[in-house]
XYZ file of C-alpha atoms in Angstrom:
601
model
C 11.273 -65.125 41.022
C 13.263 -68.221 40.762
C 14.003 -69.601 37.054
C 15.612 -73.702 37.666
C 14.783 -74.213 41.329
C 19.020 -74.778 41.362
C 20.776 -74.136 45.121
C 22.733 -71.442 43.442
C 19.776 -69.334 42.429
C 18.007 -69.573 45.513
C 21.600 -67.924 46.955
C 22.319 -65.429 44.690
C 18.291 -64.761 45.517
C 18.345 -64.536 49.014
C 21.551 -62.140 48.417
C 19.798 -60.021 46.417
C 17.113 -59.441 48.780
C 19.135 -59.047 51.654
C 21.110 -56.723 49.644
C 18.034 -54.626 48.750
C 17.104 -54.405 52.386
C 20.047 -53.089 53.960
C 23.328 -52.078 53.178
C 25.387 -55.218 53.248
C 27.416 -56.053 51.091
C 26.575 -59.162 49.015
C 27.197 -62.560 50.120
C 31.039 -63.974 48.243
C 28.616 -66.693 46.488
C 27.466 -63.823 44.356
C 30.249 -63.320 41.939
C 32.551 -60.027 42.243
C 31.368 -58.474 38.677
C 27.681 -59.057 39.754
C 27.739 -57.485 43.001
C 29.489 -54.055 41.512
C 26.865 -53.872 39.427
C 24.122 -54.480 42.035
C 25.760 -51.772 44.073
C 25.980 -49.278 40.735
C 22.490 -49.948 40.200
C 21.403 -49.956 43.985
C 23.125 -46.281 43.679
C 20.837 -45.123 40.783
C 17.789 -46.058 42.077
C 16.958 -48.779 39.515
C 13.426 -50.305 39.774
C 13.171 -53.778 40.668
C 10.177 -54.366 39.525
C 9.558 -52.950 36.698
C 11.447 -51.963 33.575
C 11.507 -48.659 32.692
C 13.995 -47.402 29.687
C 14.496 -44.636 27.500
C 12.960 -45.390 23.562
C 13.887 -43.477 20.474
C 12.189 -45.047 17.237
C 14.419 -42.477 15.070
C 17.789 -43.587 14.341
C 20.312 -44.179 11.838
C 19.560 -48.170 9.969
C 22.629 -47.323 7.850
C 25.290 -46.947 10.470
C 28.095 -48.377 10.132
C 27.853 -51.197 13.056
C 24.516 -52.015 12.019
C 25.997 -52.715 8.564
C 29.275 -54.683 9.927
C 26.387 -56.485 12.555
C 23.496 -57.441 9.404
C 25.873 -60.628 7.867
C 26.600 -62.145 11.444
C 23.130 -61.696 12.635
C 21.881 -62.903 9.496
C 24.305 -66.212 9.816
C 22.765 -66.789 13.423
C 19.696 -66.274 12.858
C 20.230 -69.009 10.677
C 21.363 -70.667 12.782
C 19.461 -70.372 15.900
C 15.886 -70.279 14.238
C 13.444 -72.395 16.236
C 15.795 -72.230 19.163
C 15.590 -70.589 22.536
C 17.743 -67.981 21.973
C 18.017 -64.437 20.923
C 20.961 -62.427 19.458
C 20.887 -58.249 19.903
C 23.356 -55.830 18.775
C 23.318 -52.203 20.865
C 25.162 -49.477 19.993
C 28.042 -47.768 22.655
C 25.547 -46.171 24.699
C 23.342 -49.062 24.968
C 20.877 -48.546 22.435
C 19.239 -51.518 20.960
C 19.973 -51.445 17.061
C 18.979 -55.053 15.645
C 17.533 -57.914 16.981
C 16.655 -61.634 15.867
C 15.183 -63.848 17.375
C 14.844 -67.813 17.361
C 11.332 -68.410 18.903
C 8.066 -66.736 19.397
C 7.826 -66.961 23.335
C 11.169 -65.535 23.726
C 10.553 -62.786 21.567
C 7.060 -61.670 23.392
C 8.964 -61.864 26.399
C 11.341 -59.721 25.221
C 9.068 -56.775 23.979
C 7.264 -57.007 27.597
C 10.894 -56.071 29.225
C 11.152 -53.660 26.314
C 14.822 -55.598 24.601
C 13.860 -54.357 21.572
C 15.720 -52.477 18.668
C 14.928 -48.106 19.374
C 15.177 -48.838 23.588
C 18.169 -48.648 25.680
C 19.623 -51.106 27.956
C 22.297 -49.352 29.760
C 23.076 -50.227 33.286
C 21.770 -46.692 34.544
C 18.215 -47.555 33.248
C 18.333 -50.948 33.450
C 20.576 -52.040 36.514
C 22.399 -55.025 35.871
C 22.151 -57.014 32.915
C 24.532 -58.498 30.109
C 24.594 -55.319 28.302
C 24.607 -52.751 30.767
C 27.272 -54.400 32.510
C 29.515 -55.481 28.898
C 29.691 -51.959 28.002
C 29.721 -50.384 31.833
C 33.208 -52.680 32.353
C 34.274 -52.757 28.921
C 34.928 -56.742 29.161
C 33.010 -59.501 28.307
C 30.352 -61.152 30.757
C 27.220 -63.164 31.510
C 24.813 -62.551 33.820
C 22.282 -65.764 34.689
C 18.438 -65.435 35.804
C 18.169 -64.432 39.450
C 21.835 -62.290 38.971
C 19.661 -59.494 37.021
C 19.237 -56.850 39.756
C 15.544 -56.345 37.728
C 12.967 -59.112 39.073
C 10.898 -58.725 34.960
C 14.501 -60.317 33.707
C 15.166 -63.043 35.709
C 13.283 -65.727 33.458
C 16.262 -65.265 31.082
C 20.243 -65.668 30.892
C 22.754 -63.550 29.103
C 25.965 -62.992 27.934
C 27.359 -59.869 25.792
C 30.966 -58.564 24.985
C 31.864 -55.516 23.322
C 32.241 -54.710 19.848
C 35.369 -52.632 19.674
C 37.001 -50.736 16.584
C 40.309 -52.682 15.849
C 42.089 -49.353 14.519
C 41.686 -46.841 17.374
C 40.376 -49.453 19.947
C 37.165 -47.889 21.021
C 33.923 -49.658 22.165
C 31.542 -49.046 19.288
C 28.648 -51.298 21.049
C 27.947 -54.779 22.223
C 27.083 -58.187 21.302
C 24.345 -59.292 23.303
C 23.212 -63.312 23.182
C 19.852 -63.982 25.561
C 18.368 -67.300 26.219
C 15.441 -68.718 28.635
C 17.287 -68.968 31.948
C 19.579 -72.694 31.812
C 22.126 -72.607 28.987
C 25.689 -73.201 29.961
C 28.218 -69.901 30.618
C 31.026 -71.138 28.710
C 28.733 -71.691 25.958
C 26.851 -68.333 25.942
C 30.478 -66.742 26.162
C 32.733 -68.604 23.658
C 29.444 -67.767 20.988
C 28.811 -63.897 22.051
C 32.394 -63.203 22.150
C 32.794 -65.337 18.912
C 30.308 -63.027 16.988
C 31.822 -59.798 18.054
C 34.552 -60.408 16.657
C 33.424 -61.093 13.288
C 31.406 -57.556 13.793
C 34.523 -56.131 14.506
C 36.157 -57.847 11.114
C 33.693 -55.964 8.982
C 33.936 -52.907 10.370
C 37.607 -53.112 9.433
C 36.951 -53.983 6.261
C 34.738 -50.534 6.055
C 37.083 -48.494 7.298
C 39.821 -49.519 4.933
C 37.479 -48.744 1.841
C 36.458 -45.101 3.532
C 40.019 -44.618 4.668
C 41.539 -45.047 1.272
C 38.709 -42.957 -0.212
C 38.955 -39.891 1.956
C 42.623 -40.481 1.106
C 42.488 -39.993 -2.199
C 40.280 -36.782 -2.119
C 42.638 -35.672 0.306
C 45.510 -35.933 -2.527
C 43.707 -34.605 -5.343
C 42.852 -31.629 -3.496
C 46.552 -30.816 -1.573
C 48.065 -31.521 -5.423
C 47.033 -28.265 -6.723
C 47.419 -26.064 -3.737
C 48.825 -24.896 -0.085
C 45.796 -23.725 1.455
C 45.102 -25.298 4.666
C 42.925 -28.903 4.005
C 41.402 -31.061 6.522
C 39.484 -34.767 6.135
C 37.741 -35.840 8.716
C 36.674 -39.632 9.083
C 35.050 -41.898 12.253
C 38.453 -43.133 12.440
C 41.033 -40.927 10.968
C 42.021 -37.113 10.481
C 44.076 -35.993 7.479
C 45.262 -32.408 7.349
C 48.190 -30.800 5.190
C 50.797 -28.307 7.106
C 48.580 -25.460 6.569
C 45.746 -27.092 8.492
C 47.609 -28.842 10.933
C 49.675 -25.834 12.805
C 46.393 -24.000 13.138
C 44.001 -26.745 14.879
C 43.753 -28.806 17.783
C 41.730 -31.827 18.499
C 38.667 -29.863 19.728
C 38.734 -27.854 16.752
C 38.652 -31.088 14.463
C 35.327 -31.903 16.992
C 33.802 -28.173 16.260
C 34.247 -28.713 11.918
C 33.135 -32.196 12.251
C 29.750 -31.088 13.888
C 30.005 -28.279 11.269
C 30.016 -30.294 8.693
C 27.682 -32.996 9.461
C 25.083 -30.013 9.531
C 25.968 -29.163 6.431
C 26.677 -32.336 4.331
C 27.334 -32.263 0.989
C 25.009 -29.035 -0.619
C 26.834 -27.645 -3.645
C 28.912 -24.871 -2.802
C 28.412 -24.932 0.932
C 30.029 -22.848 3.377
C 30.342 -21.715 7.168
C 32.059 -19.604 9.274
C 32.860 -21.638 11.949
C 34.274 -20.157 15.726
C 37.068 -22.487 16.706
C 38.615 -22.542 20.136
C 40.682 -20.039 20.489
C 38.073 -17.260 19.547
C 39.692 -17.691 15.847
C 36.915 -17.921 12.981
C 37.836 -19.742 9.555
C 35.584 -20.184 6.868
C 34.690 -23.908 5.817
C 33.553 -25.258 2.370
C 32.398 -28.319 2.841
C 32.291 -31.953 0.586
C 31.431 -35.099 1.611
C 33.466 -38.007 0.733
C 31.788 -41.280 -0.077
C 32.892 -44.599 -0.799
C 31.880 -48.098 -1.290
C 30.737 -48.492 2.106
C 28.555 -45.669 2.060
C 29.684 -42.074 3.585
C 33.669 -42.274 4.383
C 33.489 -38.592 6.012
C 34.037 -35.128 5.210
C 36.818 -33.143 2.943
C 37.099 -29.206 3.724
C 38.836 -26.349 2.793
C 39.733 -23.371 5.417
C 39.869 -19.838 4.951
C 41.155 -18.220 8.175
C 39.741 -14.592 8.191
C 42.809 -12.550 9.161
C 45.096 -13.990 6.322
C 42.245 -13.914 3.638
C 44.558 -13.397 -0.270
C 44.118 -10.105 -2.221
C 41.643 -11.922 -4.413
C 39.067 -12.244 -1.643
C 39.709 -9.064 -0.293
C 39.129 -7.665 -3.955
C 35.443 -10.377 -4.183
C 34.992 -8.872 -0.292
C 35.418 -5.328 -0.803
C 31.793 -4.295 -1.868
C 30.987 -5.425 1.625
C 31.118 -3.235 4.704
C 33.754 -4.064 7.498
C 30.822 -4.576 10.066
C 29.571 -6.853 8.096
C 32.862 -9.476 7.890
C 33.314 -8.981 11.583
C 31.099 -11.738 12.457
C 31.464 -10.944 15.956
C 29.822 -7.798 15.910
C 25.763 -8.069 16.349
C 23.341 -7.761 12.907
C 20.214 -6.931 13.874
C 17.487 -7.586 11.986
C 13.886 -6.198 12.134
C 11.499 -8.209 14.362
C 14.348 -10.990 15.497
C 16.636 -11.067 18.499
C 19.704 -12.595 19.169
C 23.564 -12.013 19.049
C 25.357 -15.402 18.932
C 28.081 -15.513 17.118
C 26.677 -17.947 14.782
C 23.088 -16.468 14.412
C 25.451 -13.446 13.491
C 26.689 -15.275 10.681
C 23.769 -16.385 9.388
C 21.971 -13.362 9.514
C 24.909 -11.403 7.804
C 24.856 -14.377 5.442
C 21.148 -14.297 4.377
C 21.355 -10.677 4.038
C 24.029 -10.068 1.739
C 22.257 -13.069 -0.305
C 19.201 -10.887 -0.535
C 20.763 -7.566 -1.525
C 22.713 -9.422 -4.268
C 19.991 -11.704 -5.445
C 22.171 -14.924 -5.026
C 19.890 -18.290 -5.138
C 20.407 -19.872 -1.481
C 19.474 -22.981 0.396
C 18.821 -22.091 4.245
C 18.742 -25.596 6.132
C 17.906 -26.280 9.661
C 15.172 -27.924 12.267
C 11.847 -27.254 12.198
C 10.676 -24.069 13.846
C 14.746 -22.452 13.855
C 13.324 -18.791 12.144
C 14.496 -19.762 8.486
C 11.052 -17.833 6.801
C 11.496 -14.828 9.556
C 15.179 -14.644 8.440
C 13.670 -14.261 4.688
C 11.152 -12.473 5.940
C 13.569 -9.617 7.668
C 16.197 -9.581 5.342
C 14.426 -8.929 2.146
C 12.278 -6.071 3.904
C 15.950 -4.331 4.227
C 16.292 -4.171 1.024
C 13.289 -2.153 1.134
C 11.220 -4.262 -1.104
C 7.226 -3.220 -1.078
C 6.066 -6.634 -1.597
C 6.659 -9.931 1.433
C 8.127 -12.775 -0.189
C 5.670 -15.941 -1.808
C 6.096 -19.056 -0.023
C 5.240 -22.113 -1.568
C 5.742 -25.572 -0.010
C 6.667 -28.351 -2.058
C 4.808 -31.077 0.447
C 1.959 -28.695 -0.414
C 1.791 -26.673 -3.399
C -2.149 -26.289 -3.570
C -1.827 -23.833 -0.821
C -1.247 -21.447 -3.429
C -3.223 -22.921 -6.490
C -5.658 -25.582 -5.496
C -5.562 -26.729 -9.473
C -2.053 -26.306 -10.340
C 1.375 -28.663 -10.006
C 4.409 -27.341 -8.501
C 6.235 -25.977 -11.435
C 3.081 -24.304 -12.706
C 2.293 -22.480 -9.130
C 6.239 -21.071 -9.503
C 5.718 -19.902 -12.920
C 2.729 -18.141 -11.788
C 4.097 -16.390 -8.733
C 5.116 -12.806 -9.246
C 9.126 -12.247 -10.502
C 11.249 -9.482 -11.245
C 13.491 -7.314 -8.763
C 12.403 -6.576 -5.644
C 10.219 -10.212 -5.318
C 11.423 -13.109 -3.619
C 10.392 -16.846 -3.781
C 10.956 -19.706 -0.881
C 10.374 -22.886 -1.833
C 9.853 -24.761 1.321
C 10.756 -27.981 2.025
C 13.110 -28.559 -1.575
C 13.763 -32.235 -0.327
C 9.667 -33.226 -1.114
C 9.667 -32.074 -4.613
C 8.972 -35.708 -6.420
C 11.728 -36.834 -8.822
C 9.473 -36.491 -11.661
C 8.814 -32.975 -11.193
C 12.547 -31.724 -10.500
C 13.489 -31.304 -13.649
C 10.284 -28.725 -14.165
C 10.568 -27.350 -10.968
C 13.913 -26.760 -11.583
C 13.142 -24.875 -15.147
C 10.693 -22.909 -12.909
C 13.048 -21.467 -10.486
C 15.805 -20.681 -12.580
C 13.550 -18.607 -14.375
C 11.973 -16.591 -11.894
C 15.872 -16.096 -11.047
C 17.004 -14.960 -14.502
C 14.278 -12.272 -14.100
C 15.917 -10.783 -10.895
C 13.411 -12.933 -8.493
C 15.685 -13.588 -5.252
C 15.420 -17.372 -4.785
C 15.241 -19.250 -1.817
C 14.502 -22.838 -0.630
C 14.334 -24.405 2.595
C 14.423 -27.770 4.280
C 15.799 -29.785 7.039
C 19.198 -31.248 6.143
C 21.035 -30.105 2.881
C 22.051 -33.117 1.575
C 18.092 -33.757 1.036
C 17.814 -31.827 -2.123
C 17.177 -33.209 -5.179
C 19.845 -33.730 -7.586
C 18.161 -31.678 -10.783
C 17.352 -28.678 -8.092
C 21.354 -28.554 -6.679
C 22.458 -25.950 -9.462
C 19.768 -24.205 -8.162
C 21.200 -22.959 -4.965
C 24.725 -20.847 -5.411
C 24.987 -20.684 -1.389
C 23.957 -22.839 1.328
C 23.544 -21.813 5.067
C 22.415 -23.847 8.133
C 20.554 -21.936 10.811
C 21.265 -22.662 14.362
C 18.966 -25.037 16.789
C 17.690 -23.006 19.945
C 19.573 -25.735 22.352
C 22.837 -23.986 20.143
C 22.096 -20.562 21.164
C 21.164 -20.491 24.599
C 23.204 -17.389 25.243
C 20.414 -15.397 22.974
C 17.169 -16.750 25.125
C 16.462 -13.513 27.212
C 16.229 -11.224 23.906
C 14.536 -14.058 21.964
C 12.069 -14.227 24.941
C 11.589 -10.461 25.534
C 11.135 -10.037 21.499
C 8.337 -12.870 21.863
C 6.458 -11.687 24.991
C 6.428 -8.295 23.090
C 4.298 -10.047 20.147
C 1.959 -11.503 23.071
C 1.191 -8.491 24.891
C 2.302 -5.145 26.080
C 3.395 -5.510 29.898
C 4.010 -8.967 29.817
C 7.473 -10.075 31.342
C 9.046 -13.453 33.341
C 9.604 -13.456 36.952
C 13.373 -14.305 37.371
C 12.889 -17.925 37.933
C 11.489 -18.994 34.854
C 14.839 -18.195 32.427
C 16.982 -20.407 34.641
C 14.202 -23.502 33.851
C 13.737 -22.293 30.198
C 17.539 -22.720 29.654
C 17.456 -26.408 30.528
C 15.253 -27.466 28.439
C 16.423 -28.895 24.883
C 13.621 -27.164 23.067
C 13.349 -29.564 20.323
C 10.300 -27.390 18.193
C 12.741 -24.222 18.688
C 11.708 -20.706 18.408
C 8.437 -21.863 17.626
C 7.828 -24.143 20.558
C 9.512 -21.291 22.601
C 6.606 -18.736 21.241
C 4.311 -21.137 21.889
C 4.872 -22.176 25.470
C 4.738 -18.110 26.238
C 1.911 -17.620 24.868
C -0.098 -20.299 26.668
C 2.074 -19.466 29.643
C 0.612 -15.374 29.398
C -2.968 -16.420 28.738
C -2.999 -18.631 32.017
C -0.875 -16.474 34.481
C -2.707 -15.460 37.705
C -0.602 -12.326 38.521
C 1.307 -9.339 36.277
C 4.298 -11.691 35.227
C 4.993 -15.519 34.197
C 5.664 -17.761 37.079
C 6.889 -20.961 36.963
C 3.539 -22.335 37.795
C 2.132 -20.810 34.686
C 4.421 -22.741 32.092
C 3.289 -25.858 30.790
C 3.429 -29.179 32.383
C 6.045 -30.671 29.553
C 8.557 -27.645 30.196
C 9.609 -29.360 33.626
C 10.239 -32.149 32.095
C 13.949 -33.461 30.352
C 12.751 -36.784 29.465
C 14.870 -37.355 26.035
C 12.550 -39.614 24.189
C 8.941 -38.812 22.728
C 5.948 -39.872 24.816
C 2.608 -41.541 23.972
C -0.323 -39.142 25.052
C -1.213 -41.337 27.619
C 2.464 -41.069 29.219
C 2.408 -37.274 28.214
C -1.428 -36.747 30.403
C 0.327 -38.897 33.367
C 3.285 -36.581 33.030
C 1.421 -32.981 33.094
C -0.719 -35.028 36.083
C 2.172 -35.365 38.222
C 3.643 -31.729 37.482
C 0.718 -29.783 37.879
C 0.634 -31.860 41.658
C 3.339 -31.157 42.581
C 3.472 -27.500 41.379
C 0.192 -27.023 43.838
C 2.309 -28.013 46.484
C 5.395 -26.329 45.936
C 7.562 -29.307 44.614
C 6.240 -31.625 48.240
C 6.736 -34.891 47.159
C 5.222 -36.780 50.168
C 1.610 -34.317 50.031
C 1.941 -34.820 45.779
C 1.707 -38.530 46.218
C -1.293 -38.211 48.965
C -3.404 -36.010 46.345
C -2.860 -38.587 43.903
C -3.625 -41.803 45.684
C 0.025 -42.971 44.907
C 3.531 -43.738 46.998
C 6.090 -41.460 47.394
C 8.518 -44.115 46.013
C 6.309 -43.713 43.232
C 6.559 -40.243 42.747
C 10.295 -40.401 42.023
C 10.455 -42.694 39.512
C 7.956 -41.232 38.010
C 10.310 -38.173 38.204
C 12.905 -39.689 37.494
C 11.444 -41.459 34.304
C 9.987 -38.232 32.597
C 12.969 -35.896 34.009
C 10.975 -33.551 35.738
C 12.810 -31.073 38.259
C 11.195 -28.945 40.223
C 12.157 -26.865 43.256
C 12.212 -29.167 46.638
C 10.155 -27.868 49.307
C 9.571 -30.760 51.538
């Protein structure tokens, strides 16, 4: 596909296909930046005809380069409206993040190759192209019509640079300008390199307003005291002596991901495992500024050097249960990772001593089971009343929210979970709030649950004494056999795994959880042909790692292909003949939905 008709083209054309159909190198016309990239892409097994890329519709509009990217994109779109042209902003990985666009053709062409903000345009999905390539070698670059190793991109030109942070010099994404296949390369340079640096100016401009903010917390809170402090921002770590001695760089990593879990919920806190095998207890704040969220301000409590004052708030507590280490079980649950350890220790020490507490984490992670178990040990006769603030009528059909909590039953030995705290409507926190504190003032053990911490409410925060975030599945892989014995228990007497399937359980990311985990048994049990699960009984999506969420057309083509090439043993040349398709096919089909199986043939 040939986009002027120029001399060059038709070269760097006939390259490419000669390239493509054997292993020569490219012809010196093509130029040296190009031809790497043909050969990178040549390597991955990029389509040529068709563009297929990883989409993720969920992601975060209030980042801090999409910020620093809205006034320059605003200016050209300005700028370029009615034009040819199209200016795109990814993010470091090659995600698409914002794009405007000048005219209407352009822009249907561009959601047909699928350039559009939530897709990625890396080099590994993409093959060569001005972003893939910008961000692959870190330098600016342009790639013109027939250069794009992908035939669907060759109607267009473009150039991209990348956005880098001026303080620690890290690419933080890439400026991306595309045009109908023509426009001159010193232009489409001098203009994409032009508007990354103005990106680049803004994002300074944040990071001195969140630097000087996390700077000041950092000083109000070392002022008063010696005990180890740490601030953590995208771009800068602050820790006194105390800190400092204790840590490395990987441990700054582990609190960071600590405390992004935990955000800012009022008196949140976390035994976190650092890299050494030492454990230090983390109470969390976030730090904000006028930019938005400058990071994260915490205060450590190593175990072994705890003060007489906690030992004297510690000692009604047994010495199994402050050696986190050490397994908790809990009635019906499984699992001895060191942080399910700590939450279930956490949780029930929070139901023996009544304390109000906030259990966040993803959907489906056990948070009513851990309720659940730990309020039966304190051998209360009654299970705890769950409400759900997206739907209180599940209790009352005629009643609001506050009215259904005042009803429920209170007093010692009750417990109340309000699920999903962050739903409760502004107008009805302040009630809702009045609700719960009484039911807690009567000796009612309170308990709310939701996704993120920093989602609750403001009037419901005093609410919660303790917070607690309850560990993903992917983050505690190390407890799938019990977790998967305890389940196959609750499915059937007899039922176990033949040894293949853990090995293919543990890859996948298991975004539902312990819930998706249950369920995939279960239908995995009810269709097995022989005593045990085989591999062949799990369903379809299960050998598939494709990272992005599939239309249920894509998901029936998907199961299609595995349950083929399961009937075959994993033969890809006899799965394509049973399905009327290439074998050529049959990998990138593989290779788009990330589905491994065992080769045969």
């Amino acid at each position: 596909m040939l986009s002027d008709g120029t001399a060059r083209d038709r070269t760097i054309a006939r390259a490419r296909l000669k390239f493509l159909e054997s292993a020569e190198l490219p012809a010196a016309v093509v130029p040296e930046g190009i031809r790497n990239s043909w050969q990178r892409s040549k390597y991955l097994g990029i389509c040529t005809d068709e563009v297929v890329v990883p989409y993720q519709p969920d992601y975060d509009r209030e980042s801090r380069l999409v910020r620093a990217a809205t006034p320059v994109l605003d200016r050209l779109e300005r700028t370029l409206a009615g034009s040819d042209a199209c200016v795109i902003v990814t993010d470091r990985k090659g995600w698409v993040r914002d794009r405007r666009v000048g005219e209407k053709r352009l822009s249907a062409h561009l959601d047909r190759v699928h350039l559009a903000p939530g897709f990625n345009y890396a080099e590994q999905f993409v093959g060569t192209n001005g972003i893939g390539v910008a961000l692959e070698e870190r330098r600016p670059n342009v790639v013109l019509g027939t250069e794009h190793f992908n035939e669907r991109l060759q109607d267009v030109s473009c150039a991209a640079a990348p956005i880098r942070n001026t303080v620690t010099g890290r690419v933080e994404g890439a400026m991306n300008l595309t045009c109908w296949s023509g426009p001159a390369r010193t232009f489409m340079a001098a203009l994409v390199q032009e508007a990354a640096a103005d990106i680049e100016r803004v994002m300074y401009e944040f990071s001195s307003s969140q630097q000087r903010a996390l700077l000041e917390a950092f000083q109000q809170v070392t002022h008063y005291g010696d005990r180890p402090v740490l601030c953590l921002g995208q771009d800068l770590v602050l820790a006194n002596s105390a800190a400092s001695t204790r840590l490395t760089g990987d441990d700054h990593r582990l609190l960071h991901e600590a405390a992004t879990e935990l955000g800012h919920a009022p008196r949140t806190r976390k035994q976190v495992q650092l890299t050494g095998g030492e454990t230090v207890l983390m109470r969390c704040r976030q730090v904000d500024s006028s930019a938005g969220a400058a990071g994260y301000l915490l205060e450590l409590a190593f175990t072994e050097h705890r003060s007489d004052e906690a030992r004297t708030r510690a000692g009604s507590r047994s010495r199994d249960e402050q050696d986190a280490s050490r397994p908790w079980p809990l009635p019906g649950l499984a699992g001895t990772d060191p942080a399910w350890n700590t939450v279930s220790r956490t949780v029930s020490r929070c139901a023996r001593e009544r304390t109000p507490l906030l259990l966040h984490g993803e959907t489906g992670t056990g948070k009513s089971a851990l309720v659940h178990a730990t309020h039966a040990l304190t051998g209360a006769a009654s299970a705890p009343v769950i409400l759900d603030a997206v739907d209180p009528r599940t209790a009352a059909p005629t009643a609001d929210l506050s009215a259904t909590l005042r009803a429920a039953p209170a007093g010692p030995g009750h417990a109340l979970v309000l699920r999903n705290v962050d739903a409760v409507p502004p107008e009805q926190g302040p009630d809702v709030a009045r609700a719960l504190d009484a039911a807690a003032a009567q000796g009612t053990w309170i308990v709310g649950t939701l996704h993120r911490a920093q989602g609750v409410p403001e009037p419901l925060r005093h609410c919660f004494v303790e917070a607690v975030a309850v560990p993903a599945l992917r983050h505690r892989l190390a407890d799938l056999p019990a977790l998967v014995e305890c389940l196959l228990r609750r499915v059937g007497a007899g039922v176990e795994c033949a040894p293949e399937v853990l090995p293919l359980l543990r890859r996948h990311d298991w975004p539902g959880n312990i819930r998706q985990l249950h369920l995939a048994l279960r239908e995995a049990a009810a269709g097995r042909r022989t005593y045990r699960i085989e591999l062949r009984d799990l369903p379809p999506s299960l050998h598939s790692a494709g990272s992005r969420s599939l239309s249920a057309w894509e998901a029936s083509e998907r199961d299609t292909l595995v349950q083929a090439l399961l009937e075959v043993d994993g033969n890809k040349l006899l799965a394509a003949q049973r399905l009327g398709i290439s074998r050529t096919t049959i990998y990138r089909k593989m290779r788009t939905y990330g589905i491994t199986l065992p080769a045969r043939g």
